XYZ file of N, CA and C in Angstrom:
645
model
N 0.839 -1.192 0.000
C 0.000 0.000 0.000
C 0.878 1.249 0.000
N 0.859 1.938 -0.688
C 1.320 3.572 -0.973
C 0.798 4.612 -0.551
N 1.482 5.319 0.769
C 0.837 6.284 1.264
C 1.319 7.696 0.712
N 0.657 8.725 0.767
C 0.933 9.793 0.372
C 1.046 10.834 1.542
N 2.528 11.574 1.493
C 2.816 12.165 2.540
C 2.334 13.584 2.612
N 2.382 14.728 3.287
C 1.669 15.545 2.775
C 3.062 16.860 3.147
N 3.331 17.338 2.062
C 4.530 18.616 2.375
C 4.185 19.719 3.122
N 4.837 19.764 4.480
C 4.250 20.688 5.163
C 5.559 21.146 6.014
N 5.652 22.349 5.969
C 6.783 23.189 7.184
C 6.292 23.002 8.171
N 7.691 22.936 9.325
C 6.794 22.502 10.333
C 6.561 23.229 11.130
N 6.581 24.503 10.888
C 5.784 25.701 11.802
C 4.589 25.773 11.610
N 4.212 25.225 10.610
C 3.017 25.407 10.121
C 1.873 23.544 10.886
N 2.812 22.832 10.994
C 1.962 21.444 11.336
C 0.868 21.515 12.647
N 1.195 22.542 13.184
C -0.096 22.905 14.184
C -1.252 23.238 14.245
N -1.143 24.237 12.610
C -2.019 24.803 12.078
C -2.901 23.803 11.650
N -2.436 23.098 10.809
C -2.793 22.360 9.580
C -3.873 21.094 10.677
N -2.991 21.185 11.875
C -3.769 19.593 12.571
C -4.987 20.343 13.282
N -4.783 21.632 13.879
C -6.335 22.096 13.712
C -7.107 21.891 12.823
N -6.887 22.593 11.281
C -7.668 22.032 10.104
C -8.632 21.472 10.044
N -7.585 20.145 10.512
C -7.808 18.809 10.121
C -9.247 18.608 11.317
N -8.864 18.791 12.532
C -9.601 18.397 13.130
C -11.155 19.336 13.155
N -11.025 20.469 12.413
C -12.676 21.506 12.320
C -13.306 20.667 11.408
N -12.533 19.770 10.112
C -12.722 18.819 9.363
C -13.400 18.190 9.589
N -12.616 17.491 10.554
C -13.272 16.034 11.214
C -15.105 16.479 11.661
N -14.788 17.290 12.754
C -15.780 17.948 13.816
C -16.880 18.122 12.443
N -17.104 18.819 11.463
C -17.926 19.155 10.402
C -18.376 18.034 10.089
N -17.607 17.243 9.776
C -17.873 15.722 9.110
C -18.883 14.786 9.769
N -18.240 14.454 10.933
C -18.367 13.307 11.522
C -19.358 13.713 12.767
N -18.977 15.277 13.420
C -20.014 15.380 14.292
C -20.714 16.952 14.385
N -21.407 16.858 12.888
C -22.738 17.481 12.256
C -23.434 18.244 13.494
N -23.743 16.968 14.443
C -24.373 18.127 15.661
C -24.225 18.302 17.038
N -22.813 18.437 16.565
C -21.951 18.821 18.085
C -22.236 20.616 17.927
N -22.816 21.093 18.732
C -22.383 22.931 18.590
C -21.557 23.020 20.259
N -20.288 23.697 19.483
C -19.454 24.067 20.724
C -19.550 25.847 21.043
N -19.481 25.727 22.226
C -19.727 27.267 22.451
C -18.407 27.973 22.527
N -18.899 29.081 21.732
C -17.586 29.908 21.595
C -16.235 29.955 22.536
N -16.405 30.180 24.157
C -15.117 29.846 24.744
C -14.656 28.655 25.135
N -15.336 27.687 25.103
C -15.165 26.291 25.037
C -14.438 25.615 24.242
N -14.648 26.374 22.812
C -14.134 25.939 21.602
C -12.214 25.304 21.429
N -11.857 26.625 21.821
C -10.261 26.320 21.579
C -9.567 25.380 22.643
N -10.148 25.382 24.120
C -9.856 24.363 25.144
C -9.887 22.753 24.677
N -11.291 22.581 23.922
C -11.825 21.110 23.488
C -10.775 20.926 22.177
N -10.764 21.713 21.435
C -9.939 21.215 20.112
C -8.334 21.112 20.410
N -7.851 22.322 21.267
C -6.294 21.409 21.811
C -6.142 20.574 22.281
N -7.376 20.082 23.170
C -7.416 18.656 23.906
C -6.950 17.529 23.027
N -8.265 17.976 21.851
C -8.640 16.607 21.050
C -7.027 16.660 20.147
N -6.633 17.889 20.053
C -5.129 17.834 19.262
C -4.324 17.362 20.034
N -3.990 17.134 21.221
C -2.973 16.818 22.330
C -3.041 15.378 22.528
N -4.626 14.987 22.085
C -4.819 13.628 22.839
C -5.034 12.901 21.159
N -6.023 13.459 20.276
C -6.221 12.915 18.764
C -7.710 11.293 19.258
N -8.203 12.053 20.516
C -9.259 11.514 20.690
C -10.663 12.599 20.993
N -11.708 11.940 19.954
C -12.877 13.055 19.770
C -13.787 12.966 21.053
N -13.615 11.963 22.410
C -14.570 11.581 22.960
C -14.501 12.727 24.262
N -13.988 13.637 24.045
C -13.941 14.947 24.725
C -14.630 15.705 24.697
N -15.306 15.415 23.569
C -16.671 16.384 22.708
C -17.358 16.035 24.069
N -17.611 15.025 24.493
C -18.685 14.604 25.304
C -18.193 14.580 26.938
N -16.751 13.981 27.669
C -16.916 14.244 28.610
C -16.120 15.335 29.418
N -15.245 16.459 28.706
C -15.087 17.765 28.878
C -15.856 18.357 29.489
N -16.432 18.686 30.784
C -17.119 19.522 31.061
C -16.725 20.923 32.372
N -17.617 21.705 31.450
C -17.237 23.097 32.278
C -18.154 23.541 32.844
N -17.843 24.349 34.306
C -18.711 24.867 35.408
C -19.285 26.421 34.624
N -20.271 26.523 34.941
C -20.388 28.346 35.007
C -19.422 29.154 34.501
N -19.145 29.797 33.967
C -18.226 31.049 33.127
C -16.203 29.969 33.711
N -16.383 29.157 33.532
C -15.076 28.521 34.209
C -14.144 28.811 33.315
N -14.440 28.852 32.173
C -13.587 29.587 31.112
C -13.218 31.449 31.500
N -14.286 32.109 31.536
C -14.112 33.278 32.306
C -13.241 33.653 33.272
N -13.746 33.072 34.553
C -12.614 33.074 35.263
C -11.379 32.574 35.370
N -11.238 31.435 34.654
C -9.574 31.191 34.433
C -8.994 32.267 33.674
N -9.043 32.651 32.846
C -8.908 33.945 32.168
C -8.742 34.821 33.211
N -9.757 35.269 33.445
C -9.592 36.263 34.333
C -8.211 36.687 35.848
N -8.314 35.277 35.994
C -7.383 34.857 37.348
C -6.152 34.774 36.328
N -5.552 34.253 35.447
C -4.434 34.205 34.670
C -4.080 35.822 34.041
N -4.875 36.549 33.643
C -4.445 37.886 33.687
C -4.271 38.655 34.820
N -4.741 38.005 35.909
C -4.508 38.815 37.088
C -3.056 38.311 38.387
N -2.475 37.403 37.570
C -1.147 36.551 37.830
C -1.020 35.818 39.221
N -2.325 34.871 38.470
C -2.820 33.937 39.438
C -1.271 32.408 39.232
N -1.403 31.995 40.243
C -0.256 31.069 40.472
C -0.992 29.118 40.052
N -0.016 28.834 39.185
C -1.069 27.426 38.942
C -0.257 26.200 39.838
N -0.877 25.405 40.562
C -0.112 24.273 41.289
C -0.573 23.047 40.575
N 0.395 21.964 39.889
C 0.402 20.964 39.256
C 0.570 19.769 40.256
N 0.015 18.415 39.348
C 0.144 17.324 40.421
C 1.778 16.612 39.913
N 1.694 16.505 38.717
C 2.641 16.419 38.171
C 4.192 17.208 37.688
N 5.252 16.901 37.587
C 6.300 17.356 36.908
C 6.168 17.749 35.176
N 4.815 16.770 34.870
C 4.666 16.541 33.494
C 3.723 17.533 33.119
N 2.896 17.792 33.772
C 2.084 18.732 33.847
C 2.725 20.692 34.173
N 3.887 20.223 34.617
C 4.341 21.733 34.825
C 5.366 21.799 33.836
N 6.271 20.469 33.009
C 6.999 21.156 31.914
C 6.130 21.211 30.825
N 5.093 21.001 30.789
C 3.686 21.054 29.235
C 3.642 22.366 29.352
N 3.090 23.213 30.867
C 2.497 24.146 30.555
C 3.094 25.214 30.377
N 3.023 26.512 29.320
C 4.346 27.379 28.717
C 4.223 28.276 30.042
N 5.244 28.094 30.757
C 5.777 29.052 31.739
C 6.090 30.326 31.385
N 6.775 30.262 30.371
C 6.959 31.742 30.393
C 5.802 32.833 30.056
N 4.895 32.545 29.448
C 3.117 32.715 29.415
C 2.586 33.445 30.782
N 2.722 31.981 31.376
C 2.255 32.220 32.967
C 3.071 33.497 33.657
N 5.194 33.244 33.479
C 5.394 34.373 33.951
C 5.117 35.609 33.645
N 5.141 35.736 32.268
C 4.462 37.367 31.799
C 3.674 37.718 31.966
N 2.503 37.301 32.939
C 1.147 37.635 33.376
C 1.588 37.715 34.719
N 2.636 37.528 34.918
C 2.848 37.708 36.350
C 2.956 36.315 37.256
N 2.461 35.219 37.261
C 2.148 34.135 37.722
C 3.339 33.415 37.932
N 3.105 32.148 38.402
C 4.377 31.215 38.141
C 3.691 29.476 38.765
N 4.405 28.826 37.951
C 3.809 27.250 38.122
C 4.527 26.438 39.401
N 3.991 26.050 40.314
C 5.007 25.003 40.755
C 4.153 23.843 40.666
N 5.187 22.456 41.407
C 5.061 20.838 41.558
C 5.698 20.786 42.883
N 5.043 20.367 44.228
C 5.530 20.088 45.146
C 5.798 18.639 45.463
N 5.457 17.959 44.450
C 5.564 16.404 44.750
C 7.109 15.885 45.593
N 7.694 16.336 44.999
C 9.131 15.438 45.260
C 9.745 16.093 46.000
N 9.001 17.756 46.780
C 10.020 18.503 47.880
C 9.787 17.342 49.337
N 11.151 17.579 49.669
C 11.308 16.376 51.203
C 10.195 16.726 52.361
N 9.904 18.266 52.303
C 9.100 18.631 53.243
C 7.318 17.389 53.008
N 7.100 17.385 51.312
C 5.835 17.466 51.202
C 6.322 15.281 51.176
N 7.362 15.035 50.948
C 7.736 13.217 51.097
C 8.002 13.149 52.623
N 8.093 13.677 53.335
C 7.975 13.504 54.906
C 6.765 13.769 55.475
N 5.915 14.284 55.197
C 4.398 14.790 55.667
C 3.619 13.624 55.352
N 3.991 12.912 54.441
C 3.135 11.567 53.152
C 3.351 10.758 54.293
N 4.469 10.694 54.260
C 4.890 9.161 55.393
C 4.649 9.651 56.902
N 4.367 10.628 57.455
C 3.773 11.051 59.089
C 2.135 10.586 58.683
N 1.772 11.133 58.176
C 0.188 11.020 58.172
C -0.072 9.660 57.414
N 0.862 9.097 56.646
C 0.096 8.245 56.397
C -0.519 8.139 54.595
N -0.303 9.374 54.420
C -1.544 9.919 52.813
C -0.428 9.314 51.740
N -0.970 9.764 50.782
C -0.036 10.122 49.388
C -0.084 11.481 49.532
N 1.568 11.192 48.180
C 2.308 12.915 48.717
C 1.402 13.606 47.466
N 0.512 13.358 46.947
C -0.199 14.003 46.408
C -1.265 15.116 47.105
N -1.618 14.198 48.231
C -2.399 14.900 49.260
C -1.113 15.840 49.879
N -0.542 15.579 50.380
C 0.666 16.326 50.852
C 0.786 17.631 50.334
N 1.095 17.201 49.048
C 1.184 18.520 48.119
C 0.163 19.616 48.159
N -0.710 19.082 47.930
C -1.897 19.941 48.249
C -1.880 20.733 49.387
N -1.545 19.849 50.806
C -1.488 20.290 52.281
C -0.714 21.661 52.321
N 0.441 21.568 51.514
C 1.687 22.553 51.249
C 1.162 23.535 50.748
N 0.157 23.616 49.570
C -0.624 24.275 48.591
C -1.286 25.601 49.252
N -1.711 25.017 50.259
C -2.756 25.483 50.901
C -2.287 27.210 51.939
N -0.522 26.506 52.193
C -0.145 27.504 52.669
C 0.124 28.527 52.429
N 0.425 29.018 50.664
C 0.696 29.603 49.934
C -0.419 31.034 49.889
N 0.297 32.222 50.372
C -0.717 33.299 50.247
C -0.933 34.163 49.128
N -1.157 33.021 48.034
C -1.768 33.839 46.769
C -2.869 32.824 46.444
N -3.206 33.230 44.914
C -4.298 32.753 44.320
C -3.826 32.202 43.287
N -4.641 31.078 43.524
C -3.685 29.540 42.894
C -5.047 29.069 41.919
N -4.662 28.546 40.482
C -5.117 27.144 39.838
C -4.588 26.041 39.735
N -5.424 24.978 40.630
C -5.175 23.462 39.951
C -5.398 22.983 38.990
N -3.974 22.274 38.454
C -4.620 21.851 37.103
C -3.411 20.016 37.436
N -4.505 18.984 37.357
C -4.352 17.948 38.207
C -4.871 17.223 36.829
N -3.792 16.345 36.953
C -3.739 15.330 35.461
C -3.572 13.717 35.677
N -3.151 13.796 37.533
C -2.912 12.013 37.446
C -3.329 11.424 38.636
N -2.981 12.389 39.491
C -3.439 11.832 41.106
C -4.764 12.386 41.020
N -6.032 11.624 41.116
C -7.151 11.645 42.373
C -7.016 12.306 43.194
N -6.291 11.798 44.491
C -6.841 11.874 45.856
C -5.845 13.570 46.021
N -5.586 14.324 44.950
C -4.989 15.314 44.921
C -5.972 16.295 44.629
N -7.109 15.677 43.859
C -8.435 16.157 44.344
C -9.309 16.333 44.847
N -9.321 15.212 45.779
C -10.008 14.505 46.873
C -9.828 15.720 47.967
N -8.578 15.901 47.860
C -7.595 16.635 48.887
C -8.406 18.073 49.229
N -8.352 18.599 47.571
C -8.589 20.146 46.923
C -10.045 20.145 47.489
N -11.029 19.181 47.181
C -12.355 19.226 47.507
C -12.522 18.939 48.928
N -11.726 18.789 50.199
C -12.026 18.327 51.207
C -11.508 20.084 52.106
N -10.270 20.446 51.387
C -10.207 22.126 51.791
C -11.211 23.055 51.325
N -11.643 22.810 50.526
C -12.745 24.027 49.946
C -13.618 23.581 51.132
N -14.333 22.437 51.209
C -15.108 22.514 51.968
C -15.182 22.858 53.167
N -13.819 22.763 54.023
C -13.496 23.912 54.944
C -13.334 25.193 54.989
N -13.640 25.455 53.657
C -13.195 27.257 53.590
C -11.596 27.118 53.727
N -10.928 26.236 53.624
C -8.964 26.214 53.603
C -8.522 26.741 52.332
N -9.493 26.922 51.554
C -9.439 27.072 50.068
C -10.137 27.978 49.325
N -9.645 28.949 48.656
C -10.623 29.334 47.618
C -10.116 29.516 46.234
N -10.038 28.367 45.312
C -9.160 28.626 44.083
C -9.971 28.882 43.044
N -9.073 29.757 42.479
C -9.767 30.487 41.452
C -10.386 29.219 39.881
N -9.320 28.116 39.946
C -9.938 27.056 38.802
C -9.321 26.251 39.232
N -9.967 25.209 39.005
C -9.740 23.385 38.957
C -10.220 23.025 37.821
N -8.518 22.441 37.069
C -8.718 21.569 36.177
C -8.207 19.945 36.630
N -9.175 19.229 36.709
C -9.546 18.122 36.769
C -9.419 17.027 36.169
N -8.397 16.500 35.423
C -8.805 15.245 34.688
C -7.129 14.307 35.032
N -7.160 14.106 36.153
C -6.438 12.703 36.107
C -7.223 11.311 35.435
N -6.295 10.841 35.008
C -6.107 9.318 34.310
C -6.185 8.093 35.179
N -6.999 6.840 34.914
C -7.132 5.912 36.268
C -8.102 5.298 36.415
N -7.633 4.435 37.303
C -9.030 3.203 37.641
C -9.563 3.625 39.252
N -8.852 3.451 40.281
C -8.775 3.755 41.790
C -9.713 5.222 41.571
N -10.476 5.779 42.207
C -10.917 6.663 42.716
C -11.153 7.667 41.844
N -10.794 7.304 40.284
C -10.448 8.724 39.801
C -11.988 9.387 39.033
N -13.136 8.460 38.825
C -14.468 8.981 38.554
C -15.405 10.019 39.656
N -14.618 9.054 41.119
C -15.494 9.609 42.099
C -14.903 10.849 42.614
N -13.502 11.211 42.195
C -13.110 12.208 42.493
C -13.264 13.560 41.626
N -13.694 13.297 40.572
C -14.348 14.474 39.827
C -15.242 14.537 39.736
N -16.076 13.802 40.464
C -17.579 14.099 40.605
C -17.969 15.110 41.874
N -16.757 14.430 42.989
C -16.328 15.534 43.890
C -16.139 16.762 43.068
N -15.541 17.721 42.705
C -15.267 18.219 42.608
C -16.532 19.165 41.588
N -16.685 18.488 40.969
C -18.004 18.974 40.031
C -19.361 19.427 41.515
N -19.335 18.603 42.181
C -20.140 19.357 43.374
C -19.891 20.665 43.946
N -18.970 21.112 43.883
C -18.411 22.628 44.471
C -18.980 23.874 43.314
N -19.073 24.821 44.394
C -19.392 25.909 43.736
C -17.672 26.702 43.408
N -17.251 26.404 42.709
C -15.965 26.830 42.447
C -15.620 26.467 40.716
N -14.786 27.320 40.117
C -15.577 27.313 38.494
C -14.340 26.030 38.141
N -14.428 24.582 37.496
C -13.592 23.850 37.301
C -13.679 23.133 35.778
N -12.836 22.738 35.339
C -13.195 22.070 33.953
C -12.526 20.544 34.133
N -13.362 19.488 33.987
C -13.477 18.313 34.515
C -13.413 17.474 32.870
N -12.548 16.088 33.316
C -13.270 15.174 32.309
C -13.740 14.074 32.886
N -14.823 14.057 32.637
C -15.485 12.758 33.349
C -15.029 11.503 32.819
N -15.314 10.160 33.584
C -15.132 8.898 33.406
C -13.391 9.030 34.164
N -12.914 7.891 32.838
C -11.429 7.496 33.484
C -10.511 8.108 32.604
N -10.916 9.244 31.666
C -9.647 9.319 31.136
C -9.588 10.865 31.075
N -8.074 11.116 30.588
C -7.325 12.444 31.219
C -6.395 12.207 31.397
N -5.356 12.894 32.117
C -4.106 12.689 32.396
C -2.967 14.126 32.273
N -2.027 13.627 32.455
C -1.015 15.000 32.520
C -1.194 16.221 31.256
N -0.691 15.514 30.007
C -1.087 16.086 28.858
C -2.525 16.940 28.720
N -3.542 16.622 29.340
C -4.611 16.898 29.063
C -4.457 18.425 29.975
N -4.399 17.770 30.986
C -3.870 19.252 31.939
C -3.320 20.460 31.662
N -2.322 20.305 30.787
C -0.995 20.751 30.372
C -1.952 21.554 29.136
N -2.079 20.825 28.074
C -3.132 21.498 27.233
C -4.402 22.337 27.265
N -5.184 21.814 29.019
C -6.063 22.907 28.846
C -5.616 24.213 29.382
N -4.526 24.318 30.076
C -3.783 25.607 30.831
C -3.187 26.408 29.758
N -2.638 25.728 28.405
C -2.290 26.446 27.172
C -3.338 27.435 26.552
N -4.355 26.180 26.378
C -5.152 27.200 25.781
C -5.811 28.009 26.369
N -5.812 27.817 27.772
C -6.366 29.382 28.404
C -5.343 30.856 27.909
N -4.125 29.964 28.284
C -3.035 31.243 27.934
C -3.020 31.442 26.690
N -3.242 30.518 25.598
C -3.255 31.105 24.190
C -4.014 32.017 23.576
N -5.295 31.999 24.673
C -6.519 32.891 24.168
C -5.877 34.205 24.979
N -5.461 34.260 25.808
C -4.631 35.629 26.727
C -3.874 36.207 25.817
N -2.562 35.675 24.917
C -1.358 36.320 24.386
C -0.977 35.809 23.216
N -1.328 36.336 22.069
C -0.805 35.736 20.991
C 0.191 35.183 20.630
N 0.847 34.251 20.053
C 2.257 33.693 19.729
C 2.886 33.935 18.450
């Protein structure tokens, strides 16, 4: 079989795989209508991941698009669960708005707290999170109970974050923990079921910032 390659610069291959995918979306799903700020979040997804089933369990709170925006121009600070999740997302973006990303996973403070209490240092991390006197987005791609965590401070009032993005990857806990979280009055963008993951994370924090600052 003879495939045909297609000549393309590759500054341009980003472009082109959008294209491809308004293509697809026209084609194949006739009566999907995406709403205008929704739009560019779901299609980097589906470009990051090259799976359409996002159309369906992507979901966003109340103006959650709004206020991430809003909190990212106002140099809101994002806390990741992952390492993978904080080299995806373009930092220097975040710093020119003022902001800045961290990952507390692997500091000794937040791997000694894991093993006193007992938790994962995911929860840990969070614990650490909490101390921080600014205004923070989660954007949580693998650990659960790192949401579990996030939704158990809000409900104390320990918390008030400006966005939760939601979609760790997983079998253990990870449906019931964004369902948590979808219960809060706090604006979050969730993918339901079991799938998600770092990348996904990483991508929806882009395209918040991509709609902020042109490239």
């Amino acid at each position: 079989m003879k495939f045909e390659l297609e000549e393309i610069k590759p500054a341009d291959i980003e472009k082109r795989s959008f294209q491809i995918i308004s293509k697809i979306l026209k084609k194949e799903y006739p009566n999907v209508v995406l709403k205008k700020e929704e739009e560019p979040i779901i299609k980097r997804v589906i470009h990051t991941t090259a799976d359409f089933e996002y159309l369906d369990t992507l979901c966003f709170s109340h103006d959650a698009v709004k206020k991430g925006k809003e909190a990212l121009q106002k140099g809101v600070c994002i806390v990741t669960d992952t390492q993978m999740v904080k080299s995806g997302i373009n930092k220097k973006f975040v710093e020119y708005l003022g902001g800045e990303v961290y990952c507390f996973m692997s500091d000794e403070d937040v791997v000694e707290l894991a093993k006193k209490q007992n938790i994962t240092r995911a929860m840990a991390s969070i614990d650490k999170a909490s101390t921080l006197k600014k205004p923070l987005i989660f954007a949580i791609g693998n650990a659960p109970t790192a949401l579990i965590r996030i939704y158990e401070l809000t409900q104390k009032n320990q918390f008030n974050p400006k966005l939760i993005i939601g979609v760790p990857v997983g079998f253990v806990n990870v449906i019931q923990a964004k369902e948590l979280i979808l219960t809060l009055n706090v604006p979050s963008i969730v993918s339901k079921g079991r799938k998600g993951g770092s990348n996904v994370a990483a991508a929806i924090c882009n395209a918040l910032l991509y709609e902020l600052i042109q490239r």
